[in-house]
Structure formats: C-alpha cells, structure tokens
mmCIF file of C-alpha atoms in Angstrom:
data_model
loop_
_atom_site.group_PDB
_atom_site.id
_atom_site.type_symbol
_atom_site.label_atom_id
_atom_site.label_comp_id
_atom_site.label_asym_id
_atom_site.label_seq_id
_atom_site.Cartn_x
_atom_site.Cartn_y
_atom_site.Cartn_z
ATOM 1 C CA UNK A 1 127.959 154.338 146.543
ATOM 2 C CA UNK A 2 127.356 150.834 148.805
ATOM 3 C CA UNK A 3 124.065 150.777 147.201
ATOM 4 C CA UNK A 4 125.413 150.807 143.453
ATOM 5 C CA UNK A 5 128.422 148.234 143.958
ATOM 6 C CA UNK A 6 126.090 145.284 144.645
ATOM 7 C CA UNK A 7 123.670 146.676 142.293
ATOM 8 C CA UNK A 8 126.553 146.642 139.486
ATOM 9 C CA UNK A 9 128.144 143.318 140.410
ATOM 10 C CA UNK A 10 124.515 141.635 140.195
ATOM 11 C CA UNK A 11 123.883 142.511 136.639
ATOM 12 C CA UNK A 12 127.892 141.615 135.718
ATOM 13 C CA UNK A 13 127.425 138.339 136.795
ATOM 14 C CA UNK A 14 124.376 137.720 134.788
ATOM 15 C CA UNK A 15 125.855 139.269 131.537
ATOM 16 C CA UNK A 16 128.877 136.708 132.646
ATOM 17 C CA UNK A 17 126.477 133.444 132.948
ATOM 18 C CA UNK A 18 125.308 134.471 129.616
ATOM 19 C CA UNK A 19 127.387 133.726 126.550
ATOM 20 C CA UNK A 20 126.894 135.882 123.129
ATOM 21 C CA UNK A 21 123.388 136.083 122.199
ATOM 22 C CA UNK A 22 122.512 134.508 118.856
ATOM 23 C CA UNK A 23 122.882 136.560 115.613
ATOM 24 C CA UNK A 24 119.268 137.595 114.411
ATOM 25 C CA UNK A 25 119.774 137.832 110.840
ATOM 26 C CA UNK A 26 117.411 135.963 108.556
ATOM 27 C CA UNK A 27 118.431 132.166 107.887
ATOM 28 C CA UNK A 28 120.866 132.258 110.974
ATOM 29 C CA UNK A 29 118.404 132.070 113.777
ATOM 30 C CA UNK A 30 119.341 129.532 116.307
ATOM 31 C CA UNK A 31 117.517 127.408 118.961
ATOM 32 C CA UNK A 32 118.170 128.887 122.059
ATOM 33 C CA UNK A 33 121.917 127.845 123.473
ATOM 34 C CA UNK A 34 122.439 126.579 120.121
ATOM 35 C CA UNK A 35 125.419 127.528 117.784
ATOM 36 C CA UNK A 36 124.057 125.717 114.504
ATOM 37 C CA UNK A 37 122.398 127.641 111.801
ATOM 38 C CA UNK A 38 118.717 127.056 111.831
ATOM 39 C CA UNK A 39 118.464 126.958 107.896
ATOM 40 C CA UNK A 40 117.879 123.563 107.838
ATOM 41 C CA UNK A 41 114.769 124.532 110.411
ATOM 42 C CA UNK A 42 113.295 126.691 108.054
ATOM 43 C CA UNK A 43 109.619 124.783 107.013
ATOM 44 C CA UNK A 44 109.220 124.475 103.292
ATOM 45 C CA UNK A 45 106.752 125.894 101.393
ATOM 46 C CA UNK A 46 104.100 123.580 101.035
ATOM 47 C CA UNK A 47 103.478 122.566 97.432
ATOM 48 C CA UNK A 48 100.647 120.795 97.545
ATOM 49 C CA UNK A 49 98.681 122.958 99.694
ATOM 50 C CA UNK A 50 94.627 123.286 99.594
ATOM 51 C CA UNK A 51 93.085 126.202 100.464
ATOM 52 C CA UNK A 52 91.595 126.396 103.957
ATOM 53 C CA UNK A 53 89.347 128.770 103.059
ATOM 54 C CA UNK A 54 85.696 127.472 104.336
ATOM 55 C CA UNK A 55 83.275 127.314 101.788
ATOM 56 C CA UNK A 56 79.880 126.410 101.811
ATOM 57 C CA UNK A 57 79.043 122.866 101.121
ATOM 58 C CA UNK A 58 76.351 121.976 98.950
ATOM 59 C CA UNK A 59 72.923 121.360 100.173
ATOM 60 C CA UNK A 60 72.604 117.996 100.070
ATOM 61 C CA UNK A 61 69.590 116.448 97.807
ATOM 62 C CA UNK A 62 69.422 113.042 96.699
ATOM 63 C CA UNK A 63 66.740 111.887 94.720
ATOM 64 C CA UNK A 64 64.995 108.120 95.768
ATOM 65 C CA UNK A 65 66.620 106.878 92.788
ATOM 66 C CA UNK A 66 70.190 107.780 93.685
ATOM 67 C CA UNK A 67 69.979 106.774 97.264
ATOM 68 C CA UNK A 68 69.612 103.346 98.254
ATOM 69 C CA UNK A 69 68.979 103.690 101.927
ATOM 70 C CA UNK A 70 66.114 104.240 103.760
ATOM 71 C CA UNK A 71 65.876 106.636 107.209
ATOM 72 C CA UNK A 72 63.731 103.724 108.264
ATOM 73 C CA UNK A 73 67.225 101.338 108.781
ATOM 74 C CA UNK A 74 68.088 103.689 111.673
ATOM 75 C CA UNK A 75 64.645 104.610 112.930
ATOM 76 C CA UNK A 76 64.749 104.645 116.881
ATOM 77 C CA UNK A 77 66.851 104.620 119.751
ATOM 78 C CA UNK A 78 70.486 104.674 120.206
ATOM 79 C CA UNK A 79 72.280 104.805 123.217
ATOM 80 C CA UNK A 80 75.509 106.566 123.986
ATOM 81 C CA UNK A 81 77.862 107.259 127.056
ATOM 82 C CA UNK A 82 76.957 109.463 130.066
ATOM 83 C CA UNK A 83 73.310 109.798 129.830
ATOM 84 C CA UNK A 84 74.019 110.876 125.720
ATOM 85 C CA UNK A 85 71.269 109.268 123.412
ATOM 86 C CA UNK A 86 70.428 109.264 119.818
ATOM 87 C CA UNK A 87 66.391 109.226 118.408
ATOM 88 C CA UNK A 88 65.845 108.756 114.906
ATOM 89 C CA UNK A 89 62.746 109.541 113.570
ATOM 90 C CA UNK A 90 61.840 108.965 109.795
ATOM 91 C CA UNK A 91 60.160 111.917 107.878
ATOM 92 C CA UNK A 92 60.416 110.838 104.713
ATOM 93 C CA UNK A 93 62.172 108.701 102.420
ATOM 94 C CA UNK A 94 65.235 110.862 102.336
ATOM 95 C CA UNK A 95 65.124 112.736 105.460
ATOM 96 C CA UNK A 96 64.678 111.970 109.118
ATOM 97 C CA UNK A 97 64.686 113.877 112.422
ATOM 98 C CA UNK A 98 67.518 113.483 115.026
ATOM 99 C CA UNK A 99 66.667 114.556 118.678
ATOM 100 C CA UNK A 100 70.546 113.978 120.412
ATOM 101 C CA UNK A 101 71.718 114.409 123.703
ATOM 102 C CA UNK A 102 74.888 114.739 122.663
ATOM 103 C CA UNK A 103 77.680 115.767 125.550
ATOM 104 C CA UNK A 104 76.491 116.363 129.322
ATOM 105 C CA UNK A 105 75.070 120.035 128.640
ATOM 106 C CA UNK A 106 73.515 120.542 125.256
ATOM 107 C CA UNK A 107 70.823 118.604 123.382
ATOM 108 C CA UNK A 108 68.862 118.979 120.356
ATOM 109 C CA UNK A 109 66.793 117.746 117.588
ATOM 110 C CA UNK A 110 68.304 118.376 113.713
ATOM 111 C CA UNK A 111 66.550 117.519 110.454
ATOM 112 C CA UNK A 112 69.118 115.352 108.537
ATOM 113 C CA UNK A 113 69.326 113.750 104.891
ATOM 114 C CA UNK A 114 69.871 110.225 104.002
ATOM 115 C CA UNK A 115 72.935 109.734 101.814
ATOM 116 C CA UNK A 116 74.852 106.686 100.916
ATOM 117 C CA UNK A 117 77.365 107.253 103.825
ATOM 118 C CA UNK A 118 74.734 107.887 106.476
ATOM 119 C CA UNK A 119 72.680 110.386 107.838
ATOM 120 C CA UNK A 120 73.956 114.020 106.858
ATOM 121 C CA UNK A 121 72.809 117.420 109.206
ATOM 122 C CA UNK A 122 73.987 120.347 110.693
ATOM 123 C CA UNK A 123 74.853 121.253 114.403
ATOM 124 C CA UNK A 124 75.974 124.278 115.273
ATOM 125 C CA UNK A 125 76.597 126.023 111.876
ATOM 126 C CA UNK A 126 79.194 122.693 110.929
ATOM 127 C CA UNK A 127 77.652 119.711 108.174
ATOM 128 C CA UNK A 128 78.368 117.005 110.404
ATOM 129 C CA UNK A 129 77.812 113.253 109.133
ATOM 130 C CA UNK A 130 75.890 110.370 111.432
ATOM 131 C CA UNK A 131 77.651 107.184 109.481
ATOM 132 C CA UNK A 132 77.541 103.632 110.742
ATOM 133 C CA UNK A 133 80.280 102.059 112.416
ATOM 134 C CA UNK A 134 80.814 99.183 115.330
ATOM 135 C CA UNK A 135 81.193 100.137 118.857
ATOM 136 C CA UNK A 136 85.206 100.474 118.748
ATOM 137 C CA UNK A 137 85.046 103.170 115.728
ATOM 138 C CA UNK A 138 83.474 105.164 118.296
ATOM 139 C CA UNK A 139 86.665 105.911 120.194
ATOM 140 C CA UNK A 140 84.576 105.379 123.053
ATOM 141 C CA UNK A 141 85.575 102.395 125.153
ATOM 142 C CA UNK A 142 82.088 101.907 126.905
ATOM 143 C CA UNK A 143 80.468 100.943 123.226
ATOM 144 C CA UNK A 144 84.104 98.807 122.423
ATOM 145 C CA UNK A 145 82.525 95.633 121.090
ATOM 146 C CA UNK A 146 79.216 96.481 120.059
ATOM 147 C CA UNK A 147 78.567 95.936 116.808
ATOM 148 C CA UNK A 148 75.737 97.792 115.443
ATOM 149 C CA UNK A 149 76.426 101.955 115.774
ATOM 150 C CA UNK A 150 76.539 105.733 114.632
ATOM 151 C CA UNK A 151 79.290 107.650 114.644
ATOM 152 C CA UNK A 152 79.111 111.298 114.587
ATOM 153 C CA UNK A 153 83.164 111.671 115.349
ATOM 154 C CA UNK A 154 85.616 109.905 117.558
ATOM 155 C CA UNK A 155 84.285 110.946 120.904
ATOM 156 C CA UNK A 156 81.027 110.533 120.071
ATOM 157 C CA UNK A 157 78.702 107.956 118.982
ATOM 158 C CA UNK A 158 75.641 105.547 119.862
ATOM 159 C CA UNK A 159 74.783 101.612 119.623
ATOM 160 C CA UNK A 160 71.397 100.112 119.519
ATOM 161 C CA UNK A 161 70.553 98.988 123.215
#
C-alpha cells in the first residue's frame, strides 16, 4: 500500500498540471495549449497547382541554324572553389565535352549541347544547365566580382582564371 500512494499521487498531479486536452474533431484541431479553432489553419487547396510528376525532358537538338553560339566561346579552363574546376572541350558545333571537378569528392566528364542559354548535360540522371553568369550569380563569395563565369546552380560555378 506505501508503494501505490506515491505511485497514485504522481500521476494526479500530472493529470492536474494538464488542463483538458484539445477536442480532435475535424476543423477544431488546435495548436498545442491553444483554445482557438484551427480552421483558419487549414491550407487551401491550391488552385493553380502543376503537376510534380517528373517527366522526361526532351532531348535536346538544335540545328546550326537555330543556335547562334558556338562551344568554342567557352572552350577551356574554368576555375572554381576548393580545388573544383571546369574543362570545356569543343566536339562539334553544337556539342562539347565537360570534364568537372565539381564538389570535393566526385568528378567527371559529360557530353553537353549548346543552346541559346548555355551549355545543356546531364549529371547524375538530372538535365542540368551550364549558363553564363558573373562571379556573384555564383552564390559563391570567392568568385564575387569576377565577371566572366558558368553557373551550374547557386553553390556552384567557375570563372575564367
């Protein structure tokens, strides 16, 4: 019988600490300690919503006389942050090669298309899209300034040395 007493007047004064708990019932859930409705918390449908569904996108290929660059503008090297570099290698008027070191562990090279926004490839199953910028579209504040660079995505990106 001593060890029930404490036992019982524990879990009374917990049940006492707490007040009512919150009424469950659709369009009256509350934020916790709260005594408001929460229909005015309830998200709207979204009317204008796309579907996220990933889809394929088209294999890019542009004919001379719809593109008006030239793989030959960004032919070389590019430098980035961290020991990350860029090589572009022309291997044809529409395509190049891109060798990229492009984080600390993992480097390759990717066969890319010249469009009119840049160069277009795919790393790692994802169309990814090599377009120039300046130094400060890079997000990266060791290439702030420069003026001539790629852009992959903010994070990453190289400037001519």
């Amino acid at each position: 019988m001593k060890q029930v007493l404490p036992l019982a007047a524990a879990v009374l004064s917990l049940a006492a600490c707490n007040g009512a708990p919150p009424s469950t019932t659709t369009n009256s859930m509350t934020s916790a300690g709260s005594t408001e409705p929460a229909a005015d918390n309830i998200a709207a449908p979204e009317t204008d919503a796309v579907d996220a569904t990933p889809t394929a996108a088209p294999a890019a290929s542009p004919t001379t006389a719809a593109v008006s660059v030239d793989a030959k503008k960004w032919a070389g090297r590019w430098i980035g942050v961290e020991g990350t570099y860029l090589n572009v290698t022309p291997t044809g008027a529409n395509t190049a090669s891109l060798e990229m070191q492009y984080d600390l562990d993992n480097k390759g090279t990717y066969p890319a298309t010249v469009t009119p926004e840049g160069l277009r490839f795919t790393r790692g199953g994802e169309q990814m899209l090599l377009r120039p910028s300046d130094g400060d579209a890079t997000g990266l504040k060791w290439l702030a300034g420069k003026k001539d660079c790629l852009t992959v995505k903010s994070g990453e990106g190289y400037c001519r040395a």
